[in-house]
Tab-separated table of C-alpha atoms in Angstrom:
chain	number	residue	atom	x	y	z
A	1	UNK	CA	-6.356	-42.364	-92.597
A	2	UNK	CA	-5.122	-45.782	-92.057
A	3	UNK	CA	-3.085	-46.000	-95.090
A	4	UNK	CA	-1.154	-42.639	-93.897
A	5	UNK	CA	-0.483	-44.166	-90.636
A	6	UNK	CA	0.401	-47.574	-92.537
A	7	UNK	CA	2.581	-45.072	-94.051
A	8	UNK	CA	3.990	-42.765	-91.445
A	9	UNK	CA	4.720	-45.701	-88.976
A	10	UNK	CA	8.515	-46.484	-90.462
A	11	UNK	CA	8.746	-42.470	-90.109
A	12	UNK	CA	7.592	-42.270	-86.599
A	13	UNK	CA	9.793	-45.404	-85.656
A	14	UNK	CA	13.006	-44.030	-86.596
A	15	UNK	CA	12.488	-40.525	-84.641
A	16	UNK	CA	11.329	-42.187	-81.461
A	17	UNK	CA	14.359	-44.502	-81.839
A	18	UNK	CA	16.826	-42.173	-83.813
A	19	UNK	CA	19.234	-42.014	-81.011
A	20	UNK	CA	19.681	-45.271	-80.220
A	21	UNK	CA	20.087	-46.096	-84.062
A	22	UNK	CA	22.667	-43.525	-84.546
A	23	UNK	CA	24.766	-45.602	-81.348
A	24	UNK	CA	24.139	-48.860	-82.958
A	25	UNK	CA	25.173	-47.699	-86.168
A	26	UNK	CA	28.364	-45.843	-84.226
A	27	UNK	CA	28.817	-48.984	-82.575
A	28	UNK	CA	28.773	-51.354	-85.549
A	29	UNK	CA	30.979	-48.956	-87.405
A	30	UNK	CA	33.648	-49.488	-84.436
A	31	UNK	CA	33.597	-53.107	-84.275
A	32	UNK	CA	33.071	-54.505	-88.061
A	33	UNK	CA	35.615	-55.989	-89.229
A	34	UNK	CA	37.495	-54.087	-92.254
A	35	UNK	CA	38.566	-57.137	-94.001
A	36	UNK	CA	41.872	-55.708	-94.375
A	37	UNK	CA	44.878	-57.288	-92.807
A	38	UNK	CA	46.679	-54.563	-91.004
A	39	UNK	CA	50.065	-54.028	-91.354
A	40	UNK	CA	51.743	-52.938	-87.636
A	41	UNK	CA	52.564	-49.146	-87.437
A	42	UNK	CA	55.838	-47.721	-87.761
A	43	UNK	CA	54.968	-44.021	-87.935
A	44	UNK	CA	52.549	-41.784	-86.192
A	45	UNK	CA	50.952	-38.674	-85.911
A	46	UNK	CA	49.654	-36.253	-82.751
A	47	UNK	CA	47.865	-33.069	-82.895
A	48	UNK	CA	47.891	-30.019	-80.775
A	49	UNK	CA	44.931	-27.949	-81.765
A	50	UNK	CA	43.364	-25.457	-79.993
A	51	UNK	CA	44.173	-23.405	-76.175
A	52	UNK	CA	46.105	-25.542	-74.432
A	53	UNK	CA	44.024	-25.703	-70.639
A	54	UNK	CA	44.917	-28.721	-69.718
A	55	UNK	CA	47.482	-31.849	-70.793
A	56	UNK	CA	46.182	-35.144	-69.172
A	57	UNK	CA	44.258	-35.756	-73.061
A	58	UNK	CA	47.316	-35.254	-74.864
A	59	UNK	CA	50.085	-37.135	-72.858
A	60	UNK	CA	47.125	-40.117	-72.516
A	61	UNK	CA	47.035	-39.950	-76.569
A	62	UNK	CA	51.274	-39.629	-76.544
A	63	UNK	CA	51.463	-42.653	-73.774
A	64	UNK	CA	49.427	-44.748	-76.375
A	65	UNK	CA	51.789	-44.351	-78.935
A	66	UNK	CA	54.659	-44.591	-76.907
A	67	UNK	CA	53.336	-48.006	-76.047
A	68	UNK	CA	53.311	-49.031	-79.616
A	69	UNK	CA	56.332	-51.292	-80.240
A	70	UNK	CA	57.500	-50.886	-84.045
A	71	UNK	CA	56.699	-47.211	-83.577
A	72	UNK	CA	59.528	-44.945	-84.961
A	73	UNK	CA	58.982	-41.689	-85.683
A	74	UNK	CA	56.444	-38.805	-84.724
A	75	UNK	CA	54.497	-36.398	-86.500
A	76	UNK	CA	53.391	-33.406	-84.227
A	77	UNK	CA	51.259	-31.188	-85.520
A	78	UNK	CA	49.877	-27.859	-83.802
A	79	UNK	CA	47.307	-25.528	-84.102
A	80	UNK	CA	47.122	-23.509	-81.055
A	81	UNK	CA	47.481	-20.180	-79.878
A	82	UNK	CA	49.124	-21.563	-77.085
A	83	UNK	CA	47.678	-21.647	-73.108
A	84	UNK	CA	48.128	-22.137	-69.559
A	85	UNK	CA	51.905	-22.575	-68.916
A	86	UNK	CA	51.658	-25.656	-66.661
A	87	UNK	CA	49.965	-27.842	-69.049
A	88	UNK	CA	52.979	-26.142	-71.794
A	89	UNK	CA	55.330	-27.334	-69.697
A	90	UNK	CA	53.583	-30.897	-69.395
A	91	UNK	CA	53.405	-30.943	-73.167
A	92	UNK	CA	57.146	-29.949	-73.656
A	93	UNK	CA	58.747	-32.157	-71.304
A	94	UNK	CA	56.564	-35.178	-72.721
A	95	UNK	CA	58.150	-34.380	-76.486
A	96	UNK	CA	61.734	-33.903	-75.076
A	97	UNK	CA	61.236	-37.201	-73.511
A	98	UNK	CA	60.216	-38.593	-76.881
A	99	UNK	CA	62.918	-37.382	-79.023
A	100	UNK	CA	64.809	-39.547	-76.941
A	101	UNK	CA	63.954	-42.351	-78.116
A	102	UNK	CA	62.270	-41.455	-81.535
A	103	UNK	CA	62.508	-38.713	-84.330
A	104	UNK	CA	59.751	-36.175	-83.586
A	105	UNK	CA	58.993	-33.593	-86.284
A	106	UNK	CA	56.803	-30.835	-85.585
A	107	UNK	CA	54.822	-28.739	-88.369
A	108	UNK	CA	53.177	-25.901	-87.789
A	109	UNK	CA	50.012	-25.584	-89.326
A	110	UNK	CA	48.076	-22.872	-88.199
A	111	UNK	CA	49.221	-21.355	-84.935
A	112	UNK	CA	52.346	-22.724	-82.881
A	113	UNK	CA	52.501	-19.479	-80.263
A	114	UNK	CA	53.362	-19.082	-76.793
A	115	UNK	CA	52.450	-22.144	-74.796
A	116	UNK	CA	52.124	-24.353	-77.954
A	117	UNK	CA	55.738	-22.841	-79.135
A	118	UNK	CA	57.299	-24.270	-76.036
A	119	UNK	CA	55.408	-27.583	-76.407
A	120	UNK	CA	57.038	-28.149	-80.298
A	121	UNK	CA	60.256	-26.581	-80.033
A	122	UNK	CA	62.071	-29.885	-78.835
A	123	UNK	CA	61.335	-31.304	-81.900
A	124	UNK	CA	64.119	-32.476	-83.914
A	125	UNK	CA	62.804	-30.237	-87.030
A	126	UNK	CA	60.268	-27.418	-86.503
A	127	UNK	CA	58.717	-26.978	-89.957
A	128	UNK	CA	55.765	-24.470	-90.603
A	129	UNK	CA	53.566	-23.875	-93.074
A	130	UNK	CA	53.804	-20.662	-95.102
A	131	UNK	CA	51.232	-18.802	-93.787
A	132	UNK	CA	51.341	-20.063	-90.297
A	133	UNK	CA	52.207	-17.780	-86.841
A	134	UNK	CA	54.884	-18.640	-84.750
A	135	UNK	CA	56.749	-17.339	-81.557
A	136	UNK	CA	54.454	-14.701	-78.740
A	137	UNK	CA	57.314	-15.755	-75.975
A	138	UNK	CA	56.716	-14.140	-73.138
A	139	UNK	CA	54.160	-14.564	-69.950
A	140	UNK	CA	51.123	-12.144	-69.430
A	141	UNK	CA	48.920	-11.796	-66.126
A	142	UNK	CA	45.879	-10.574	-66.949
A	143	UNK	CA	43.650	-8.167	-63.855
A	144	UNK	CA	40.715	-5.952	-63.514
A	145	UNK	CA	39.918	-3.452	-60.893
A	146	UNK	CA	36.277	-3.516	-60.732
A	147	UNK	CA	36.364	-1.342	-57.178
A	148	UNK	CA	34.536	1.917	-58.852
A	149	UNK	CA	32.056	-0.931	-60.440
A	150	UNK	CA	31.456	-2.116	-56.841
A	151	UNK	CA	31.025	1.393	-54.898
A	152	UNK	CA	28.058	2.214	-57.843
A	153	UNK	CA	26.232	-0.987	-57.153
A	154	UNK	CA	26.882	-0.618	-52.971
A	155	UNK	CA	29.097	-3.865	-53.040
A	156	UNK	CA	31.468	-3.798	-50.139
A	157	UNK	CA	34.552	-6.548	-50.186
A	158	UNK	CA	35.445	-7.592	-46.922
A	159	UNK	CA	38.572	-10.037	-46.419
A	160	UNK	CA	40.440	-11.721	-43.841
A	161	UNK	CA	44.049	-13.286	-44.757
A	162	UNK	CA	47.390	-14.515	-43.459
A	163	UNK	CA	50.481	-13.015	-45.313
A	164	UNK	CA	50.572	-9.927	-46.876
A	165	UNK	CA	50.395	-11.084	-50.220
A	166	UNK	CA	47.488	-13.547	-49.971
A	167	UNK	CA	45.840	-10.919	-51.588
A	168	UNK	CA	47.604	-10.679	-54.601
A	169	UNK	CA	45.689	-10.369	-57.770
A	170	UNK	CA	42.432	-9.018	-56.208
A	171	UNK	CA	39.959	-7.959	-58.527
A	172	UNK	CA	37.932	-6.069	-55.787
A	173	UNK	CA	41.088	-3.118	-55.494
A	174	UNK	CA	44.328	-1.735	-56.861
A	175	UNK	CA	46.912	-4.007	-56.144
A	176	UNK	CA	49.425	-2.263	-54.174
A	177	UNK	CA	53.276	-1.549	-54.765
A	178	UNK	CA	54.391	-4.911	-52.443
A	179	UNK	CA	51.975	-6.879	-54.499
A	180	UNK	CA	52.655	-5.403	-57.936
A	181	UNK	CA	56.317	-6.076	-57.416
A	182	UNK	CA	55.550	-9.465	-56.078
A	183	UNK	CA	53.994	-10.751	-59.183
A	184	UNK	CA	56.249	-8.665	-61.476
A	185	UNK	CA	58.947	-10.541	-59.617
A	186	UNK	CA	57.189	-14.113	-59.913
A	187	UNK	CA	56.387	-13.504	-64.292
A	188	UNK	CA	59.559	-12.378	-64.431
A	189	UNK	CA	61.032	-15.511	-63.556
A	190	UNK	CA	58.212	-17.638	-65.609
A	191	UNK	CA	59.416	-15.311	-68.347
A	192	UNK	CA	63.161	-16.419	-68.091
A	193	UNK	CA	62.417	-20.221	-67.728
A	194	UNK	CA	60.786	-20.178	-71.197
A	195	UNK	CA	63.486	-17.924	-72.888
A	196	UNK	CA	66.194	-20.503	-71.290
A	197	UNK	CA	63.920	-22.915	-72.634
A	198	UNK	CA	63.998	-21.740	-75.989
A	199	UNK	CA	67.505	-21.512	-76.047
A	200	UNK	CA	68.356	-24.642	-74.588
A	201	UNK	CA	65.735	-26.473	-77.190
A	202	UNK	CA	66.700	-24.211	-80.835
A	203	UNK	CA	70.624	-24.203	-79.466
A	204	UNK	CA	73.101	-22.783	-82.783
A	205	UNK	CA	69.865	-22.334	-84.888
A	206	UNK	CA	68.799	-19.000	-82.675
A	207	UNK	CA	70.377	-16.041	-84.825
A	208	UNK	CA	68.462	-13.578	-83.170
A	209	UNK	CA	68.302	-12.828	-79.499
A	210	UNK	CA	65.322	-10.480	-80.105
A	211	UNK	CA	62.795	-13.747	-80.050
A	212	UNK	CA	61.572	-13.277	-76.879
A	213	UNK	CA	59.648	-9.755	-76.779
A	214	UNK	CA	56.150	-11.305	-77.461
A	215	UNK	CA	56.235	-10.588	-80.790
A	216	UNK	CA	54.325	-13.421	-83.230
A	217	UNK	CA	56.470	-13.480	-86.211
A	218	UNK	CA	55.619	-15.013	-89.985
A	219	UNK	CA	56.848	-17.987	-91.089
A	220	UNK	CA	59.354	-16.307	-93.150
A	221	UNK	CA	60.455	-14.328	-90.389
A	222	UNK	CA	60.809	-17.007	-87.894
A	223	UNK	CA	62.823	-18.761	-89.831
A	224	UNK	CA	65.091	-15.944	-90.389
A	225	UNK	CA	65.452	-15.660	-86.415
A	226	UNK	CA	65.478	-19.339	-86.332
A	227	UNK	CA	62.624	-20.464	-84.529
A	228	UNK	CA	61.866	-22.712	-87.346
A	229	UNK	CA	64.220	-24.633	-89.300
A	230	UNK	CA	61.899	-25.128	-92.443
A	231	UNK	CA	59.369	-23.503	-94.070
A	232	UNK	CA	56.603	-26.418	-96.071
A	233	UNK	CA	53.804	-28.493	-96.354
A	234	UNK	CA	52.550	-30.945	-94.208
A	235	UNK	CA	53.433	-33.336	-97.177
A	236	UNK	CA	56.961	-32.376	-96.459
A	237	UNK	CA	56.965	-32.748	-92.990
A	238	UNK	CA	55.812	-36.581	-92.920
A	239	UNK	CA	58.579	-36.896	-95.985
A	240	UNK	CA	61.375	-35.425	-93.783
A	241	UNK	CA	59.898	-38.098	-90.734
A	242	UNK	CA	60.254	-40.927	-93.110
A	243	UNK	CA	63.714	-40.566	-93.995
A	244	UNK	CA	64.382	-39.365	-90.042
A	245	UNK	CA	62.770	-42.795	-88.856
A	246	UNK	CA	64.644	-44.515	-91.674
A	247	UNK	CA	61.564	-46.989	-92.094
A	248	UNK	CA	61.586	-48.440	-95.542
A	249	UNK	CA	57.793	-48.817	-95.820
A	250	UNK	CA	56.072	-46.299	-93.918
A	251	UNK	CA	52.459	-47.179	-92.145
A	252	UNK	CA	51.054	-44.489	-90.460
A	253	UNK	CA	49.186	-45.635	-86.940
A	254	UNK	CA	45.264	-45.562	-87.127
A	255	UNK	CA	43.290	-43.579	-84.393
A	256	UNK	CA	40.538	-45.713	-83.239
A	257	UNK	CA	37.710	-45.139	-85.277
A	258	UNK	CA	35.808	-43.640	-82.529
A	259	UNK	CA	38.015	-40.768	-82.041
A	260	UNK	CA	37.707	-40.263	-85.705
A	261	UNK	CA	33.881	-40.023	-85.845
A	262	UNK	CA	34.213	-37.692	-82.664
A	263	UNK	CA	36.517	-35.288	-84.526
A	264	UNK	CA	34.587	-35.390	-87.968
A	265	UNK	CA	31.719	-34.223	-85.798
A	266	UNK	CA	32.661	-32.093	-82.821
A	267	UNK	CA	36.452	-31.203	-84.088
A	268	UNK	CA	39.640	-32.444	-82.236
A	269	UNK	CA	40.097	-31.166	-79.126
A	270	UNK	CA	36.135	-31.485	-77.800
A	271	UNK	CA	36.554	-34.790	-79.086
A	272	UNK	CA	39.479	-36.555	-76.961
A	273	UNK	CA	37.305	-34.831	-73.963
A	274	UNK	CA	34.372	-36.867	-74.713
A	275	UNK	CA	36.539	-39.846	-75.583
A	276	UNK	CA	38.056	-39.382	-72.192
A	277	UNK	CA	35.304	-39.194	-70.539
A	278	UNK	CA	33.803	-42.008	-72.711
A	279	UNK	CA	36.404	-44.378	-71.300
A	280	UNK	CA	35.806	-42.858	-67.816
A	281	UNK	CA	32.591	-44.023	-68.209
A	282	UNK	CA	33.443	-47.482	-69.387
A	283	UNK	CA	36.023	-47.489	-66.333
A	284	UNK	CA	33.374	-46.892	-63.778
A	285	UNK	CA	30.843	-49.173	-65.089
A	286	UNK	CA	33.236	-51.898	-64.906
A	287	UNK	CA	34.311	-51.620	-61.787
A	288	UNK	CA	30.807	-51.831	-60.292
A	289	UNK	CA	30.890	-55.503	-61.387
């Protein structure tokens, strides 16, 4: 019996302690040195994957590169089925900005609808991939009436407001005719900000004025209507960069390691959450000294 426990012990070390190797070994990974000598960064690249619910993660990521001197040229590359239309917005008016300065190219990988349409299009080239989905411009408002749900179960809503359409959007009754109108009215005019949008952004290259119905097109097809101005590879995209950015010897800008690890195990988008709140962490700790 001794032997086995002679035995076991290295065993039983390493899953009493497993988490706090796998942060040392996280840790050491981080902070060894490579033992290369890195060349500065004159190219990089940002992704937009997933729902877009919020855009503090991505304009911190696009303020970081932004801050990168020799920077010049950016890769944008989405895979979302769009989102919430402030954060869109955010996103939008953050690459506009940028193509001020810099040649941004966007690729479409996956999904580049809706929100995540209005976030690229700025772009100085919009190139998708062959089998990607593009376009779904338009604004929804999704409601339920649950009021025949609530008189089965006895459930009686009871409100008291100010202004007769501080009730708008009520799940506990049919909206009414003032409130109907009243939101009608309001996506309406969401609805023509992102068309103006759109044309503003894609200019001569629209050739079809039937873009906006909410329809998500091919790639073939949105090129056709001119939503896209290429159809290719990712491989193509960072070629058509390069020769944008005119840099002779193109180095592409590293993400710190730790977002890396993050996205090899959680994906892309959990990942700059928990690196954000990773350095909120860090931020707090710090200042208590």
């Amino acid at each position: 019996m001794r032997f086995f426990r002679i035995l076991l012990a290295p065993l039983d070390f390493i899953m009493k302690y497993f988490k706090a190797l796998v942060f040392l070994l996280i840790v050491f990974l981080i902070f060894a040195p490579s033992g290369e000598i890195q060349k500065p960064a004159n190219l990089a690249r940002i992704d937009l994957f997933g729902p877009i619910m919020e855009s503090d993660t991505f304009l911190l990521e696009l303020n970081k590169i932004e801050k990168e001197p020799k920077i010049k040229g950016v890769l944008l590359v989405i895979d979302s089925p769009g989102g919430a239309l402030s954060p869109s917005v955010e996103i939008s008016e953050a690459i506009k900005r940028l193509k001020s300065k810099m040649p941004v190219i966007a690729y479409a990988q996956g999904s580049m609808a809706s929100g995540s349409y209005m976030a690229g299009m700025w772009a100085n080239t919009i190139i998708a991939n062959r089998g990607a989905l593009l376009g779904s411009i338009g604004v929804i408002l999704n409601g339920v009436d649950i009021s025949e749900l609530a008189d089965k179960m006895g459930i009686k809503s009871q409100t008291i407001k100010a202004g007769i359409y501080k009730e708008a959007g009520t799940f506990m009754r049919e909206w009414n005719t003032q409130e109907r109108q009243m939101l009608e009215n309001l996506l309406e005019e969401q609805y023509q900000m992102f068309v103006n949008d759109v044309k503003e952004a894609r200019g001569a290259a629209l050739k079809n004025q039937n873009f906006a119905e909410g329809r998500v097109f091919s790639a073939k097809s949105a090129l056709e209507i001119g939503l896209i101005d290429e159809v290719g590879s990712l491989y193509e995209a960072q070629n058509q960069l390069i020769k944008l950015s005119g840099v002779k010897e193109p180095n592409w800008l590293e993400k710190d390691k730790i977002d890396l690890y993050l996205e090899k195990i959680v994906g892309s988008n959990l990942a700059k959450g928990i690196q954000k709140g990773i350095e909120s962490a860090f931020s707090q700790f710090n200042q208590g000294f």
